[in-house]
PDB file of C-alpha atoms in Angstrom:
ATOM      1  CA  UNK A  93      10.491  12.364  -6.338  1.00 42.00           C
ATOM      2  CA  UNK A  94      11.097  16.018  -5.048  1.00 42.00           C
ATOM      3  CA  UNK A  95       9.475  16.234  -1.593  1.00 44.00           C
ATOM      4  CA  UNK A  96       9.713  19.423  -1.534  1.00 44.00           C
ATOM      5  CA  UNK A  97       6.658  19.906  -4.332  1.00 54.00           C
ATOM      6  CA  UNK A  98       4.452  17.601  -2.117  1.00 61.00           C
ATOM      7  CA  UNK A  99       0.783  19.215  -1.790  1.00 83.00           C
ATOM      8  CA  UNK A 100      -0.608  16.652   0.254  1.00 91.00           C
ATOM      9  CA  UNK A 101      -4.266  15.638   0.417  1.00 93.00           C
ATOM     10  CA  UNK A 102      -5.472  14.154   3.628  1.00 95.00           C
ATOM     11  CA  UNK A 103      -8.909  12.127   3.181  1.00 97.00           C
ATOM     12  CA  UNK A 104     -11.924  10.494   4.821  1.00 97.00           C
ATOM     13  CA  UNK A 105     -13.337   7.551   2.648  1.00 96.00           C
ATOM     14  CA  UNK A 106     -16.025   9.777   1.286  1.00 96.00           C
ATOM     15  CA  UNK A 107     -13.617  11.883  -0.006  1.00 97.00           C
ATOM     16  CA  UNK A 108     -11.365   9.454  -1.556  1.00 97.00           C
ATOM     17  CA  UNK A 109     -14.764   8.230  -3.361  1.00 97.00           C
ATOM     18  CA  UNK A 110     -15.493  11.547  -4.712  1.00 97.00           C
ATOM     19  CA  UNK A 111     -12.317  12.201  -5.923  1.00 96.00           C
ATOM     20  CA  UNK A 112     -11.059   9.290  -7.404  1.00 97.00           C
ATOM     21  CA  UNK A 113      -9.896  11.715 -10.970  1.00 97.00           C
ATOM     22  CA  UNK A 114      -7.171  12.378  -8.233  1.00 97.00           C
ATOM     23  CA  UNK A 115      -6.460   8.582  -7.443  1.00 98.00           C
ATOM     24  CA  UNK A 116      -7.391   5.892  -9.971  1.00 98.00           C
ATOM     25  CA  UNK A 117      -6.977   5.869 -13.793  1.00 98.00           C
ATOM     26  CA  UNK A 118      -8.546   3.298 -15.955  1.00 97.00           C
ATOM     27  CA  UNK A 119      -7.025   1.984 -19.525  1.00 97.00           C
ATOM     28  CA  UNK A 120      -8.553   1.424 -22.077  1.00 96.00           C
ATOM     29  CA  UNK A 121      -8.181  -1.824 -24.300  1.00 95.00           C
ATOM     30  CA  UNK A 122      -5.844  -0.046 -27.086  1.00 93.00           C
ATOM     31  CA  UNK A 123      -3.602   1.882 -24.324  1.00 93.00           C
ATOM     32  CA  UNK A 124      -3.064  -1.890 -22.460  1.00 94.00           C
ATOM     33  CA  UNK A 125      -2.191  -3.464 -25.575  1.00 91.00           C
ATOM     34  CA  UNK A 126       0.328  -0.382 -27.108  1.00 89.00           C
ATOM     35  CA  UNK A 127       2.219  -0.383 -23.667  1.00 91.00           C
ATOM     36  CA  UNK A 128       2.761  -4.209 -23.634  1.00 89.00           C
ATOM     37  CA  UNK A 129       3.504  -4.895 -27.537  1.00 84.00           C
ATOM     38  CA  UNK A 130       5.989  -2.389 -26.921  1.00 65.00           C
ATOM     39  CA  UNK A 131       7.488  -4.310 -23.786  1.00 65.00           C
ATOM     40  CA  UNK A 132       7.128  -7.387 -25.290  1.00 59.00           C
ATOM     41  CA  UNK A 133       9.145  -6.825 -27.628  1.00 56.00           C
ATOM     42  CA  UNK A 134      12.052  -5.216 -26.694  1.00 60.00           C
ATOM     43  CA  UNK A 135      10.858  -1.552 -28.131  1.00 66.00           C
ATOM     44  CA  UNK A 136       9.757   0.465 -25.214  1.00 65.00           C
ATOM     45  CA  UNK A 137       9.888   3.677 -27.585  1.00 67.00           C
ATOM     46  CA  UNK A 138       6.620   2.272 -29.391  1.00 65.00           C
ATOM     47  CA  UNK A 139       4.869   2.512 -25.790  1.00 80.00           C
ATOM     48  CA  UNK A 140       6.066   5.891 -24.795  1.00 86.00           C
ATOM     49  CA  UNK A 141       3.051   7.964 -25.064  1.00 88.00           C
ATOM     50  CA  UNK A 142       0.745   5.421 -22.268  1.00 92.00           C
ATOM     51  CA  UNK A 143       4.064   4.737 -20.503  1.00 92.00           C
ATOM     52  CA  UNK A 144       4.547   8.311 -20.152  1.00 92.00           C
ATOM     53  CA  UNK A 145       0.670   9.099 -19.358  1.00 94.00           C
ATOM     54  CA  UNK A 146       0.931   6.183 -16.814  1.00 95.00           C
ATOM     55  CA  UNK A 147       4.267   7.132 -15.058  1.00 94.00           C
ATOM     56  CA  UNK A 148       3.435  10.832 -14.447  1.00 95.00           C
ATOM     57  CA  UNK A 149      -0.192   9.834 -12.859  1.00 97.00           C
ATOM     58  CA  UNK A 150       1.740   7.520 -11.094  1.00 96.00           C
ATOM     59  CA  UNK A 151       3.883  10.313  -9.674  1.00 94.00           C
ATOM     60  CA  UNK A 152       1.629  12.708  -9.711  1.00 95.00           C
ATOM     61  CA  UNK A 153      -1.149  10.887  -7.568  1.00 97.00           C
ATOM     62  CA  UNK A 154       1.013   9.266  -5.045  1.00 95.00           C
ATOM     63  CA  UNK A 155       2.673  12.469  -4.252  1.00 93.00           C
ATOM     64  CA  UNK A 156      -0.479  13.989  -3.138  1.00 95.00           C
ATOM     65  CA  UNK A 157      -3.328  11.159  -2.181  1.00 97.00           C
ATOM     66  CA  UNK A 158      -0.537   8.945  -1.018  1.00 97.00           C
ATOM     67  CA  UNK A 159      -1.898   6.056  -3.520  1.00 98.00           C
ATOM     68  CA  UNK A 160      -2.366   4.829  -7.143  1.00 98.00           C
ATOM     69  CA  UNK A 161      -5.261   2.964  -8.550  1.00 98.00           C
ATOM     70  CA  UNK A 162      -4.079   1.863 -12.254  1.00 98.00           C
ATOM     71  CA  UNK A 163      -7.697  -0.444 -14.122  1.00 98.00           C
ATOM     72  CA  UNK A 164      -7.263  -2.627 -16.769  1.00 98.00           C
ATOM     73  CA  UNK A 165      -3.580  -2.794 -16.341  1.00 97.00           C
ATOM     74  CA  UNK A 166      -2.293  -6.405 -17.888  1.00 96.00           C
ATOM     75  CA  UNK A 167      -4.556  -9.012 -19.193  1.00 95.00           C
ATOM     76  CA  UNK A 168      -5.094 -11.302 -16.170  1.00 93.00           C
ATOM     77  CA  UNK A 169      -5.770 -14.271 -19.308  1.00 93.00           C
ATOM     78  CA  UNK A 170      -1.732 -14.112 -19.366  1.00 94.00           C
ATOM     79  CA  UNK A 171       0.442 -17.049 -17.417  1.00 95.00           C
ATOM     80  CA  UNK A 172       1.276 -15.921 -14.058  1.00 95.00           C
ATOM     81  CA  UNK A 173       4.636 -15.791 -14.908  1.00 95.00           C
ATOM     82  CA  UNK A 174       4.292 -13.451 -17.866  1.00 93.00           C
ATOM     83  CA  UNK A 175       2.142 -11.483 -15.954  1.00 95.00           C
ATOM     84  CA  UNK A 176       5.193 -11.089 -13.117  1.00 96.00           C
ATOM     85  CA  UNK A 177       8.353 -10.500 -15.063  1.00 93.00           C
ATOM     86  CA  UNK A 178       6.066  -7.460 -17.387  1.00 93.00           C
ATOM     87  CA  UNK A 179       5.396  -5.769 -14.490  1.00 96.00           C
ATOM     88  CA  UNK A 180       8.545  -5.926 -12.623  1.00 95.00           C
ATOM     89  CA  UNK A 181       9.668  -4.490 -15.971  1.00 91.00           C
ATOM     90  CA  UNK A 182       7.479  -1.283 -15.614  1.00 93.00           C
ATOM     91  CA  UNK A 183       8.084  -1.035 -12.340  1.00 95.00           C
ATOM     92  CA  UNK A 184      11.716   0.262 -13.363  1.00 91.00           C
ATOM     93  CA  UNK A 185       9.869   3.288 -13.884  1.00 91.00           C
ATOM     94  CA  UNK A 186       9.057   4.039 -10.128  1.00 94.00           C
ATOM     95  CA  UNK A 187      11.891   2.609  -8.131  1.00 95.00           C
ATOM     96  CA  UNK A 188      14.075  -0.978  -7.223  1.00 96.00           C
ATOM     97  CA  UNK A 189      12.436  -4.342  -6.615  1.00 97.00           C
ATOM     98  CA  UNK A 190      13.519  -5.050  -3.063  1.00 96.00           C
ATOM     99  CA  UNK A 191      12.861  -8.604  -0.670  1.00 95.00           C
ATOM    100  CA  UNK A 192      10.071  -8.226   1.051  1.00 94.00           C
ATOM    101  CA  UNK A 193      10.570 -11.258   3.679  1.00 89.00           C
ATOM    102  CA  UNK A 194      13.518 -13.879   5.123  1.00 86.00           C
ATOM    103  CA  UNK A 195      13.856 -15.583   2.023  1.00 91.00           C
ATOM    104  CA  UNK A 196      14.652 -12.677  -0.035  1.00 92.00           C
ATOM    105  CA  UNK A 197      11.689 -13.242  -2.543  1.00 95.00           C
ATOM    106  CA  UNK A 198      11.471 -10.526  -4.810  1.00 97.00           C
ATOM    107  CA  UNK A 199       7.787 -11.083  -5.989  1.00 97.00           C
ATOM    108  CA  UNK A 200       4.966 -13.419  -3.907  1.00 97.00           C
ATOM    109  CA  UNK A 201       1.590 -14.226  -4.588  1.00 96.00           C
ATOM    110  CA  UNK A 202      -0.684 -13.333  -1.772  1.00 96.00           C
ATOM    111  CA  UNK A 203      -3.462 -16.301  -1.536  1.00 94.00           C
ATOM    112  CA  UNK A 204      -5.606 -18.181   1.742  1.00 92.00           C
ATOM    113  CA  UNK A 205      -3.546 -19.907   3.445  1.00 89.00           C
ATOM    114  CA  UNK A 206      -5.653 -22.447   5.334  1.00 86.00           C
ATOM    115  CA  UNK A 207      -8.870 -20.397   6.184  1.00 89.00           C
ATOM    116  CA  UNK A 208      -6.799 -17.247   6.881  1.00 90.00           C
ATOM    117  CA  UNK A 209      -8.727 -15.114   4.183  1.00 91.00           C
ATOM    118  CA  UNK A 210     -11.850 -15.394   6.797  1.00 92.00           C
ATOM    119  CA  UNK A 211     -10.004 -13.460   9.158  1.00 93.00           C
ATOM    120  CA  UNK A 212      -9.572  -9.249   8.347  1.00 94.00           C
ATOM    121  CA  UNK A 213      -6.328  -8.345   8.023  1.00 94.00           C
ATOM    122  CA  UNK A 214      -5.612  -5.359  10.559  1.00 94.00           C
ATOM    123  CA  UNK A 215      -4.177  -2.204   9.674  1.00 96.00           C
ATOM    124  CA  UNK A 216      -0.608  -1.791   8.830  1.00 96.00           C
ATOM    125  CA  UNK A 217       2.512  -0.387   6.591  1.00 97.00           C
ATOM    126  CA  UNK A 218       4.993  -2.544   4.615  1.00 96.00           C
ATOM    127  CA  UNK A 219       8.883  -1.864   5.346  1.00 94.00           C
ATOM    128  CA  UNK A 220       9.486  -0.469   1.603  1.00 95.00           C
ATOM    129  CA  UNK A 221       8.840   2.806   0.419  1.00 96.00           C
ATOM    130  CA  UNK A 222       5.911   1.626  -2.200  1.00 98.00           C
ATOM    131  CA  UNK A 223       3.458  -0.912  -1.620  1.00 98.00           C
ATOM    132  CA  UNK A 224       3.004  -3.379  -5.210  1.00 98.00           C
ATOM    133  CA  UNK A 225      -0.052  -5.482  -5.461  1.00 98.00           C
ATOM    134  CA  UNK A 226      -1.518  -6.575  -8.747  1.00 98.00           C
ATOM    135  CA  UNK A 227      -4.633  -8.295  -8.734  1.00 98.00           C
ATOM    136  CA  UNK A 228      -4.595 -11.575 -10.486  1.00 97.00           C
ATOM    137  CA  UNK A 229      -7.953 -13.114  -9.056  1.00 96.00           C
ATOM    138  CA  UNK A 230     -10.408 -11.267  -6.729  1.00 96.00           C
ATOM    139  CA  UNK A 231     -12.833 -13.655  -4.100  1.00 94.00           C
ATOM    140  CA  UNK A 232     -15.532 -15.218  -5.771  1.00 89.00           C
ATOM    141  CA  UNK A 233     -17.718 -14.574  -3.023  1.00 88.00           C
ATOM    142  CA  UNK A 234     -16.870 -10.856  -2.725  1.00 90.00           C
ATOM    143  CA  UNK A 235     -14.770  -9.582   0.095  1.00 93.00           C
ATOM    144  CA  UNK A 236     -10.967  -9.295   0.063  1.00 95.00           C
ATOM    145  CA  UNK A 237     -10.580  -5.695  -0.446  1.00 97.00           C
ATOM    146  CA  UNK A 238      -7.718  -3.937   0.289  1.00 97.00           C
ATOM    147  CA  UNK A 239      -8.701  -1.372   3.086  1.00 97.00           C
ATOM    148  CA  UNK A 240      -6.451   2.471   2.754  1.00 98.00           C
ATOM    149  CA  UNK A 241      -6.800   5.148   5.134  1.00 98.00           C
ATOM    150  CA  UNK A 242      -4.939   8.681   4.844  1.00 98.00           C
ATOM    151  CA  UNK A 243      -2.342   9.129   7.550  1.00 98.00           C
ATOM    152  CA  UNK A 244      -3.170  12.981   7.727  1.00 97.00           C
ATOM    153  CA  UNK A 245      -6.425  12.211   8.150  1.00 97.00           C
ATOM    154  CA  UNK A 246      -6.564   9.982  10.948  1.00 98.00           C
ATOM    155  CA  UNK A 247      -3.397  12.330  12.528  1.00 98.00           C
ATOM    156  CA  UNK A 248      -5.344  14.956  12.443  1.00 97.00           C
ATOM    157  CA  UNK A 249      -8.405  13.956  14.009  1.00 98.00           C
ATOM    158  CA  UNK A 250      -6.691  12.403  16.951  1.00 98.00           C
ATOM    159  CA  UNK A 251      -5.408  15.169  17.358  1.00 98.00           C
ATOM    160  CA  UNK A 252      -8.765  17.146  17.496  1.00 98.00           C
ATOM    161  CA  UNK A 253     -10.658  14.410  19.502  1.00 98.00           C
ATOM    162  CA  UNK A 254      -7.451  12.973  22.013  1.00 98.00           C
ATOM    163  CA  UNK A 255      -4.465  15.349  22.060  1.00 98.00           C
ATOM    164  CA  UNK A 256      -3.029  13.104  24.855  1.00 98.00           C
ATOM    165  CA  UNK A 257      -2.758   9.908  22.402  1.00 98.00           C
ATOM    166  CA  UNK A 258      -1.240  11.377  19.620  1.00 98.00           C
ATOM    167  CA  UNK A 259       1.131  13.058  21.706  1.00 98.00           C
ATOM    168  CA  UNK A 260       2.007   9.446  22.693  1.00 98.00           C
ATOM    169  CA  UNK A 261       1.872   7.627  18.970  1.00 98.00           C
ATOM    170  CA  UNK A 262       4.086  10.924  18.103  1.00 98.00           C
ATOM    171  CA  UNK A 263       6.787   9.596  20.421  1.00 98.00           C
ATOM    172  CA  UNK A 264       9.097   6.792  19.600  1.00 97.00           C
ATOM    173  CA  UNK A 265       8.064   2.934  19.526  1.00 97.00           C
ATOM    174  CA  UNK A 266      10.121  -0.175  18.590  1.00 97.00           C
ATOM    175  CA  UNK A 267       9.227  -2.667  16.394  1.00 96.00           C
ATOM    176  CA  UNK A 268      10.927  -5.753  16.504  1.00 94.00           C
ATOM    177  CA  UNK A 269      11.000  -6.965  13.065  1.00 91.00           C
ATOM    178  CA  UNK A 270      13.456 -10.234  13.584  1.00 88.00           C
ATOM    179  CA  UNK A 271      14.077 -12.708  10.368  1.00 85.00           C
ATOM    180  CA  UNK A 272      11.981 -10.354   8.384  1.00 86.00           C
ATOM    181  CA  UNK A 273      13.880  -8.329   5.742  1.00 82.00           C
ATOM    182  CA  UNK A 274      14.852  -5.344   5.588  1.00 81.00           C
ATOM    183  CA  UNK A 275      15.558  -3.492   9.025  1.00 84.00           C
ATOM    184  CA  UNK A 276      15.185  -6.030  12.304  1.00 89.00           C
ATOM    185  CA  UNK A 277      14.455  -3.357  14.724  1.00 92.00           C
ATOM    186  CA  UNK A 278      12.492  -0.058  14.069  1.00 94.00           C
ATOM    187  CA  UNK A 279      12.179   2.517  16.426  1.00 96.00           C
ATOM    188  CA  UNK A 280       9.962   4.979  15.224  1.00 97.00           C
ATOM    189  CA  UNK A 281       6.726   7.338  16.255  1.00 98.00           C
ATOM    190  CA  UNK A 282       3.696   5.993  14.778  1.00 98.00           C
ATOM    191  CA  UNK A 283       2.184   8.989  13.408  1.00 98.00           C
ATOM    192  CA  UNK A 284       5.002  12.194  12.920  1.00 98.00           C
ATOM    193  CA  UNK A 285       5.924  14.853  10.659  1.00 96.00           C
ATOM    194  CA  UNK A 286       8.204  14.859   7.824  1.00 92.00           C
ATOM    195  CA  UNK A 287      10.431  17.290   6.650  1.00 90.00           C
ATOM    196  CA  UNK A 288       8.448  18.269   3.666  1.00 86.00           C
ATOM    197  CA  UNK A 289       5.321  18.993   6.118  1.00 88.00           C
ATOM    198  CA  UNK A 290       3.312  15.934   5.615  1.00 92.00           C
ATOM    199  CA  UNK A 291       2.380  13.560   8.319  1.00 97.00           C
ATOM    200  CA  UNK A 292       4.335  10.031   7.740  1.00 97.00           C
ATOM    201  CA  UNK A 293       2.746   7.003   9.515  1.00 98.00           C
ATOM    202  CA  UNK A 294       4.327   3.112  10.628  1.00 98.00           C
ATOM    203  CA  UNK A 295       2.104   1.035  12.361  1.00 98.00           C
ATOM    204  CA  UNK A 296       2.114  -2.965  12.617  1.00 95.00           C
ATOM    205  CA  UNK A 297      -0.119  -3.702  14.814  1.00 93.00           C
ATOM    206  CA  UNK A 298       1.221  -7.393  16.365  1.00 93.00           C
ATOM    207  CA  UNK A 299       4.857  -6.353  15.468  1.00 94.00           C
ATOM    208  CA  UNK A 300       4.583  -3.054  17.974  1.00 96.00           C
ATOM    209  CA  UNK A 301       2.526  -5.463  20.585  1.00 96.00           C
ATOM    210  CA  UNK A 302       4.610  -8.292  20.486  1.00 94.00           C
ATOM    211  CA  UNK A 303       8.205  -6.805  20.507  1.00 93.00           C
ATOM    212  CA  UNK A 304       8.143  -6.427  24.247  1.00 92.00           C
ATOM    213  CA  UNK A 305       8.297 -10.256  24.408  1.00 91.00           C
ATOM    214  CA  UNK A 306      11.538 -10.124  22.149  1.00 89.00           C
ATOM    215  CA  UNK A 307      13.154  -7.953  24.178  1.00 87.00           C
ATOM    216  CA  UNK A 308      12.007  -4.345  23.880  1.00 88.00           C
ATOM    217  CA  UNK A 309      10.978  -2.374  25.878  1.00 94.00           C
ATOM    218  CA  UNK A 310       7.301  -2.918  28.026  1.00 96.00           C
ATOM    219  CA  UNK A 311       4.367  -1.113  26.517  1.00 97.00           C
ATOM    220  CA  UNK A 312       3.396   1.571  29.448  1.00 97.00           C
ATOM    221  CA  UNK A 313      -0.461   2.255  30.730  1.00 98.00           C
ATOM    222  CA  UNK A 314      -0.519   5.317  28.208  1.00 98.00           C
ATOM    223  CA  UNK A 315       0.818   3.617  25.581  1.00 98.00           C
ATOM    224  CA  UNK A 316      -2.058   0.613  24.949  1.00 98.00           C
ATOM    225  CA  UNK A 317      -4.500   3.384  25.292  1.00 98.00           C
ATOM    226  CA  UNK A 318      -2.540   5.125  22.453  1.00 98.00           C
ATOM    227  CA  UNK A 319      -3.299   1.877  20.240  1.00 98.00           C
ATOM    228  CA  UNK A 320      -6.446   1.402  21.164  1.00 98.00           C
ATOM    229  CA  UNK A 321      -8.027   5.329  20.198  1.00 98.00           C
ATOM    230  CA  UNK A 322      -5.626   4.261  16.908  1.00 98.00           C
ATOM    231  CA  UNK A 323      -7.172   0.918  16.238  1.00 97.00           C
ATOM    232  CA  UNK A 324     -10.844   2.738  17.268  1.00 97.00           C
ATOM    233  CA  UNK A 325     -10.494   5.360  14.669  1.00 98.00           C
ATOM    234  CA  UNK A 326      -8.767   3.136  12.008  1.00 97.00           C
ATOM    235  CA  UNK A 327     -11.777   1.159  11.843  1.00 93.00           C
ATOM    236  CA  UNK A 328     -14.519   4.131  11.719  1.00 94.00           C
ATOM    237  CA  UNK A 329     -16.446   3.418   8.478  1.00 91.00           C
ATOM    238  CA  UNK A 330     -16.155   7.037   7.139  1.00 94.00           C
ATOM    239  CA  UNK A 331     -12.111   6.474   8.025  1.00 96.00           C
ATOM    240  CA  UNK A 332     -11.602   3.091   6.093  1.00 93.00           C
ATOM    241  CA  UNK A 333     -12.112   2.586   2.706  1.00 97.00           C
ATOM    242  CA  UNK A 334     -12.547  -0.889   0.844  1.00 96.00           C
ATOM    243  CA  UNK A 335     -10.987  -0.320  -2.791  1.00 97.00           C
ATOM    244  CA  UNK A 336     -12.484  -3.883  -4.414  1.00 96.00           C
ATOM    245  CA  UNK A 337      -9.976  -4.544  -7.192  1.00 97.00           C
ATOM    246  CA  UNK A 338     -10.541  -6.577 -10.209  1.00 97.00           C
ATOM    247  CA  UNK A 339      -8.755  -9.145 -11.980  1.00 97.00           C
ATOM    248  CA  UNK A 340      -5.396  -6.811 -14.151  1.00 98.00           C
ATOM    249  CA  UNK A 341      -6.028  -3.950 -11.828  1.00 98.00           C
ATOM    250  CA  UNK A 342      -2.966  -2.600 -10.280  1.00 98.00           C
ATOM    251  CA  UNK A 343      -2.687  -0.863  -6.790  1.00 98.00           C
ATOM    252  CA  UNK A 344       0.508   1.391  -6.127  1.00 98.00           C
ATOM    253  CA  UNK A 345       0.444   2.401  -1.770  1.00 98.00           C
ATOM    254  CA  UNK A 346       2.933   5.246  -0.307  1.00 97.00           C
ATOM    255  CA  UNK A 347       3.823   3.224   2.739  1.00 96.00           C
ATOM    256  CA  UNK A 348       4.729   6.516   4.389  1.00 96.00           C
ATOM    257  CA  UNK A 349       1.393   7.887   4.062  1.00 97.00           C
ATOM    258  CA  UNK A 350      -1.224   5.335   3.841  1.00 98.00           C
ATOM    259  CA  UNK A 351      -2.289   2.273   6.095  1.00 98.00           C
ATOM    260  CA  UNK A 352      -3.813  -0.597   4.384  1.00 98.00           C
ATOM    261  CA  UNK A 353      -5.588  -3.509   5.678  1.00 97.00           C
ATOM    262  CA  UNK A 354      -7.732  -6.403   3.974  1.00 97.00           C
ATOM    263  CA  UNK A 355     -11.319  -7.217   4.498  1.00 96.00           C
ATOM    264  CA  UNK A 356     -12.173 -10.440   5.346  1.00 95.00           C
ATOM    265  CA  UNK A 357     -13.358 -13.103   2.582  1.00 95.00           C
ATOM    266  CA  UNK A 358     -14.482 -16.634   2.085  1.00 90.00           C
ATOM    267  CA  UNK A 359     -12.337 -18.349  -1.042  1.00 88.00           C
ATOM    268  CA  UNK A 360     -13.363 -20.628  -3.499  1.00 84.00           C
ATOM    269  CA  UNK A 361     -11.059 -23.210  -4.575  1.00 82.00           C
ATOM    270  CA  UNK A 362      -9.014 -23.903  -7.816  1.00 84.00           C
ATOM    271  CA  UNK A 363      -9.157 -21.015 -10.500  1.00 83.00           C
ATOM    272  CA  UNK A 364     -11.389 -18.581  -8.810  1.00 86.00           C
ATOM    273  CA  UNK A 365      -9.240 -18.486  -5.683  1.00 92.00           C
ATOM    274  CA  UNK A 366      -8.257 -14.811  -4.544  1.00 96.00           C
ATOM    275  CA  UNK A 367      -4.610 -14.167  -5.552  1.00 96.00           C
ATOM    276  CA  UNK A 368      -2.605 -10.735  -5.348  1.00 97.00           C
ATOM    277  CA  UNK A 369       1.030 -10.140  -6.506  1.00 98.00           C
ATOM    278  CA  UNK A 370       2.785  -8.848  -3.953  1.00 98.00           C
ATOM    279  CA  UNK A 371       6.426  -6.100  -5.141  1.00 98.00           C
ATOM    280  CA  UNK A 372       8.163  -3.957  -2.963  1.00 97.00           C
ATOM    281  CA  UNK A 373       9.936  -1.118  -4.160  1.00 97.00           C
ATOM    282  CA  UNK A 374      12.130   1.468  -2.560  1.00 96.00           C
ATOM    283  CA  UNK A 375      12.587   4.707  -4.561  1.00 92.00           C
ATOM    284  CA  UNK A 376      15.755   5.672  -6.624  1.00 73.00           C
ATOM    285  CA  UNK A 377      17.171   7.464  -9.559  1.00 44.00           C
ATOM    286  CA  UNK A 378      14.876   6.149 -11.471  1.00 42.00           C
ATOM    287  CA  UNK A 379      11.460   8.168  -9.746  1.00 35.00           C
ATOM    288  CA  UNK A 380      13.361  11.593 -10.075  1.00 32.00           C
ATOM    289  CA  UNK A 381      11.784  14.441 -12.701  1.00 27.00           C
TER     290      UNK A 381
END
């Protein structure tokens, strides 16, 4: 993608709400069912027009709201597998399937893991350049839903309210990243501008905590004051916004400009279990015009 033709919008979760034309396009029955025949079988020509329709909203809204809300995506009846292997197929489209942890898994299925689901899932980026996730199953019970907040947003009313911290999350922090894949150690600001004039973000929030016990170095006075206006305005109900997802709906997050989180749920076991496919993609040849 051509950074240079960014026109980024910055937004509170009220806006993101009202402008979700911008953000989040749902397909109809017919449009699911021409792009997959198409895929299934080999013939990708017979699915041009919706491939076409989906790639440039694709490119079109993660260039400027930083995120991608695709409805009605794949038919979560499929196998699991199916389901997997169609995707990472389309997914050619928008960039390369990279490992996103030690064991160099290429896809993973994102499900409670012993009670875990009841705990929220704090703020953070991935260590790709697009954020994947597919829902197969939401929580029976409600909750589970992916929480997004605009980088420019929160940026820029730090800056407004505490000048002093986001001088401080503007200056370099290390994040010690060991057995993980990609990079080990990141040393990066927290908030920052990019060369094509939008703000960029990387936050993790146990990651930039704990790395002083690995080895980096101690977290000053200023600096856990920085996190903690961060983590205040994060959570701000008019900051965060809860995208509830259902079952086929896809989810497509600019790592470099959005935070996500997860609210907290209580899962139901066997079929209606919450489960998410998890891809990581960095951006290549294949994402330019």
């Amino acid at each position: 993608m051509n950074e240079h033709t960014v026109t980024e919008i910055g937004w509170s979760s009220l806006e993101l709400e009202a402008r979700r034309e911008l953000w989040s396009l749902a397909l109809t029955d017919r449009e699911r069912q021409e792009l997959w025949a198409g895929a299934h079988a080999g013939r990708w020509a017979a699915a041009a027009p919706v491939r076409e329709r989906l790639r440039a909203f694709v490119r079109e809204s993660a260039g400027s709201v930083g995120l991608t809300h695709v409805g009605n995506l794949m038919d979560p009846a499929l196998p699991e597998k199916e389901i997997t292997e169609a995707l990472s197929l389309l997914l050619r489209d928008y960039g390369r399937i990279v490992p996103q942890n030690g064991r160099g898994d290429l896809t993973s299925v994102l499900r409670d893991q012993d009670g875990d689901g009841n705990t929220e899932l704090g703020f953070h980026c991935d260590t790709c350049d697009l954020l994947v996730l597919l829902c197969l199953q939401p929580a029976y019970h409600g909750g589970g839903l992916t929480k997004l907040a605009s980088a420019r947003h929160v940026h820029d009313l730090i800056g407004l309210e505490r000048p002093d911290a986001l001088a401080t999350l503007r200056e370099e922090w290390t994040f010690d990243r060991t057995g993980r894949a990609g990079p080990q150690v990141v040393v990066t600001p927290i908030l920052y501008s990019r060369r094509d004039g939008t703000i960029g973000c990387y936050y993790q929030t146990r990651t930039v905590r704990s790395s002083p016990d690995r080895g980096g170095p101690a977290l000053t006075d200023r600096q856990w004051e920085a996190l903690g206006v961060l983590d205040e305005v994060l959570y701000r109900p008019e900051i965060a916004f809860g995208l509830p997802m259902a079952a086929g709906d896809l989810l497509i997050i600019r790592n470099s400009r959005v935070l996500h989180g997860r609210s907290a749920y209580v899962d139901e076991p066997g079929p209606h279990a919450r489960r998410m496919l998890r891809i990581w993609l960095n951006e290549g040849e294949t994402w330019a015009p």
